């Protein structure tokens, strides 16, 4: 089911597993981030702006002196970053896989009345895309 065509490009948060199910293994977290990033191009190609919370949270965490998502400081940065981003996002794309953070993103989006998409195909395309 597709939504009506928006009047402007949407800022779409891509939500899915990042640290969940990795046991803290940095290689598995990197692979999860790559899975999230795989959705970025299709969103962009549809005329929208993709956003992933970790794109913002990880540099913030590093600049605060944190050493990664398992650092104790991460609790003060990772989820709060997503919550703040959702104040600016127009929609969420929830990718498959268990993730407390992604489920929290979806709950916040629904509370705010934002669309939550389960597949790229549900995201409405902009009629004319400037490249």
C-alpha positions as YAML, in Angstrom:
chain: A
units: angstrom
residues:
- id: 1
  name: UNK
  ca: [0.00, 0.00, 0.00]
- id: 2
  name: UNK
  ca: [1.50, 3.34, -0.99]
- id: 3
  name: UNK
  ca: [0.85, 6.69, 0.64]
- id: 4
  name: UNK
  ca: [-0.25, 9.86, -1.14]
- id: 5
  name: UNK
  ca: [2.52, 11.76, -2.93]
- id: 6
  name: UNK
  ca: [4.08, 14.24, -0.51]
- id: 7
  name: UNK
  ca: [4.45, 17.90, -1.49]
- id: 8
  name: UNK
  ca: [8.13, 17.95, -0.52]
- id: 9
  name: UNK
  ca: [10.92, 15.40, 0.08]
- id: 10
  name: UNK
  ca: [10.53, 13.53, 3.35]
- id: 11
  name: UNK
  ca: [13.27, 13.06, 5.93]
- id: 12
  name: UNK
  ca: [12.95, 9.32, 6.62]
- id: 13
  name: UNK
  ca: [14.61, 7.66, 9.61]
- id: 14
  name: UNK
  ca: [15.80, 4.15, 8.78]
- id: 15
  name: UNK
  ca: [15.30, 2.04, 11.91]
- id: 16
  name: UNK
  ca: [16.50, -1.51, 12.44]
- id: 17
  name: UNK
  ca: [18.99, -3.59, 14.38]
- id: 18
  name: UNK
  ca: [22.37, -2.03, 15.05]
- id: 19
  name: UNK
  ca: [23.80, -3.40, 18.31]
- id: 20
  name: UNK
  ca: [20.96, -5.89, 18.89]
- id: 21
  name: UNK
  ca: [21.97, -9.50, 18.53]
- id: 22
  name: UNK
  ca: [25.66, -8.73, 18.07]
- id: 23
  name: UNK
  ca: [26.93, -9.54, 21.55]
- id: 24
  name: UNK
  ca: [29.00, -6.38, 21.24]
- id: 25
  name: UNK
  ca: [30.98, -7.67, 18.24]
- id: 26
  name: UNK
  ca: [32.10, -4.56, 16.29]
- id: 27
  name: UNK
  ca: [32.16, -6.48, 12.99]
- id: 28
  name: UNK
  ca: [28.53, -7.55, 13.43]
- id: 29
  name: UNK
  ca: [27.50, -4.00, 14.40]
- id: 30
  name: UNK
  ca: [29.25, -2.72, 11.27]
- id: 31
  name: UNK
  ca: [27.36, -5.27, 9.17]
- id: 32
  name: UNK
  ca: [24.08, -4.16, 10.75]
- id: 33
  name: UNK
  ca: [24.92, -0.54, 9.94]
- id: 34
  name: UNK
  ca: [25.64, -1.57, 6.35]
- id: 35
  name: UNK
  ca: [22.19, -3.24, 6.20]
- id: 36
  name: UNK
  ca: [20.60, 0.00, 7.38]
- id: 37
  name: UNK
  ca: [22.61, 1.93, 4.80]
- id: 38
  name: UNK
  ca: [21.40, -0.37, 2.00]
- id: 39
  name: UNK
  ca: [18.02, 1.36, 2.33]
- id: 40
  name: UNK
  ca: [19.54, 4.83, 1.91]
- id: 41
  name: UNK
  ca: [19.85, 4.81, -1.89]
- id: 42
  name: UNK
  ca: [16.30, 3.60, -2.61]
- id: 43
  name: UNK
  ca: [14.92, 6.31, -0.32]
- id: 44
  name: UNK
  ca: [17.08, 8.93, -1.99]
- id: 45
  name: UNK
  ca: [16.17, 7.64, -5.46]
- id: 46
  name: UNK
  ca: [12.50, 8.06, -4.52]
- id: 47
  name: UNK
  ca: [13.21, 11.76, -3.95]
- id: 48
  name: UNK
  ca: [13.60, 11.75, -0.18]
- id: 49
  name: UNK
  ca: [16.37, 12.19, 2.41]
- id: 50
  name: UNK
  ca: [17.48, 9.07, 4.27]
- id: 51
  name: UNK
  ca: [18.65, 9.36, 7.87]
- id: 52
  name: UNK
  ca: [20.16, 6.78, 10.20]
- id: 53
  name: UNK
  ca: [20.48, 7.64, 13.87]
- id: 54
  name: UNK
  ca: [23.96, 6.13, 14.11]
- id: 55
  name: UNK
  ca: [25.18, 8.57, 11.43]
- id: 56
  name: UNK
  ca: [24.63, 11.28, 14.02]
- id: 57
  name: UNK
  ca: [25.01, 9.42, 17.32]
- id: 58
  name: UNK
  ca: [28.38, 7.76, 16.73]
- id: 59
  name: UNK
  ca: [30.28, 10.99, 15.92]
- id: 60
  name: UNK
  ca: [28.57, 12.70, 18.88]
- id: 61
  name: UNK
  ca: [29.59, 9.80, 21.12]
- id: 62
  name: UNK
  ca: [33.21, 9.96, 19.90]
- id: 63
  name: UNK
  ca: [33.37, 13.73, 20.38]
- id: 64
  name: UNK
  ca: [32.10, 13.26, 23.95]
- id: 65
  name: UNK
  ca: [34.99, 10.87, 24.64]
- id: 66
  name: UNK
  ca: [33.05, 7.64, 24.16]
- id: 67
  name: UNK
  ca: [34.68, 4.65, 22.52]
- id: 68
  name: UNK
  ca: [31.73, 3.03, 20.80]
- id: 69
  name: UNK
  ca: [28.18, 1.86, 21.40]
- id: 70
  name: UNK
  ca: [29.17, -0.30, 24.38]
- id: 71
  name: UNK
  ca: [30.75, 2.63, 26.22]
- id: 72
  name: UNK
  ca: [28.76, 3.64, 29.33]
- id: 73
  name: UNK
  ca: [28.36, 7.12, 27.80]
- id: 74
  name: UNK
  ca: [26.43, 5.57, 24.90]
- id: 75
  name: UNK
  ca: [23.23, 5.43, 26.96]
- id: 76
  name: UNK
  ca: [23.34, 9.23, 27.14]
- id: 77
  name: UNK
  ca: [23.83, 9.55, 23.37]
- id: 78
  name: UNK
  ca: [22.41, 6.71, 21.24]
- id: 79
  name: UNK
  ca: [18.67, 6.65, 22.11]
- id: 80
  name: UNK
  ca: [18.47, 10.37, 22.88]
- id: 81
  name: UNK
  ca: [19.88, 11.10, 19.42]
- id: 82
  name: UNK
  ca: [17.11, 9.07, 17.77]
- id: 83
  name: UNK
  ca: [14.49, 10.78, 19.93]
- id: 84
  name: UNK
  ca: [15.78, 14.20, 18.88]
- id: 85
  name: UNK
  ca: [16.01, 13.20, 15.24]
- id: 86
  name: UNK
  ca: [12.42, 12.04, 15.29]
- id: 87
  name: UNK
  ca: [11.39, 15.60, 16.11]
- id: 88
  name: UNK
  ca: [12.63, 16.50, 12.60]
- id: 89
  name: UNK
  ca: [11.76, 13.35, 10.65]
- id: 90
  name: UNK
  ca: [8.65, 12.97, 8.54]
- id: 91
  name: UNK
  ca: [8.50, 9.16, 8.53]
- id: 92
  name: UNK
  ca: [10.25, 5.97, 9.63]
- id: 93
  name: UNK
  ca: [11.25, 2.94, 7.60]
- id: 94
  name: UNK
  ca: [11.36, -0.03, 10.01]
- id: 95
  name: UNK
  ca: [13.63, -2.76, 8.67]
- id: 96
  name: UNK
  ca: [13.24, -6.38, 9.82]
- id: 97
  name: UNK
  ca: [15.00, -7.74, 12.88]
- id: 98
  name: UNK
  ca: [14.70, -7.48, 16.61]
- id: 99
  name: UNK
  ca: [15.78, -4.13, 17.98]
- id: 100
  name: UNK
  ca: [14.59, -2.39, 21.13]
- id: 101
  name: UNK
  ca: [15.85, 0.95, 19.79]
- id: 102
  name: UNK
  ca: [14.10, 0.56, 16.44]
- id: 103
  name: UNK
  ca: [10.89, -0.48, 18.19]
- id: 104
  name: UNK
  ca: [11.21, 2.63, 20.37]
- id: 105
  name: UNK
  ca: [11.67, 4.75, 17.20]
- id: 106
  name: UNK
  ca: [8.48, 3.27, 15.75]
- id: 107
  name: UNK
  ca: [6.55, 3.90, 18.97]
- id: 108
  name: UNK
  ca: [7.68, 7.54, 19.03]
- id: 109
  name: UNK
  ca: [6.82, 7.98, 15.35]
- id: 110
  name: UNK
  ca: [3.33, 6.55, 15.88]
- id: 111
  name: UNK
  ca: [2.79, 8.77, 18.93]
- id: 112
  name: UNK
  ca: [3.63, 11.75, 16.73]
- id: 113
  name: UNK
  ca: [1.38, 10.57, 13.91]
- id: 114
  name: UNK
  ca: [4.26, 9.93, 11.50]
- id: 115
  name: UNK
  ca: [3.98, 7.26, 8.82]
- id: 116
  name: UNK
  ca: [5.86, 4.04, 9.57]
- id: 117
  name: UNK
  ca: [6.79, 2.03, 6.48]
- id: 118
  name: UNK
  ca: [7.75, -1.65, 6.52]
- id: 119
  name: UNK
  ca: [9.12, -1.77, 2.99]
- id: 120
  name: UNK
  ca: [10.71, 0.61, 0.52]
- id: 121
  name: UNK
  ca: [7.80, -0.05, -1.86]
- id: 122
  name: UNK
  ca: [5.40, 1.64, 0.61]
- id: 123
  name: UNK
  ca: [7.32, 4.93, 0.46]
- id: 124
  name: UNK
  ca: [5.70, 7.34, -1.99]
- id: 125
  name: UNK
  ca: [7.92, 8.61, -4.79]
- id: 126
  name: UNK
  ca: [8.28, 12.31, -5.44]
- id: 127
  name: UNK
  ca: [6.88, 13.09, -8.91]
- id: 128
  name: UNK
  ca: [9.97, 14.92, -10.15]
- id: 129
  name: UNK
  ca: [13.39, 14.21, -8.77]
- id: 130
  name: UNK
  ca: [16.16, 16.75, -9.16]
- id: 131
  name: UNK
  ca: [19.52, 15.05, -9.65]
...
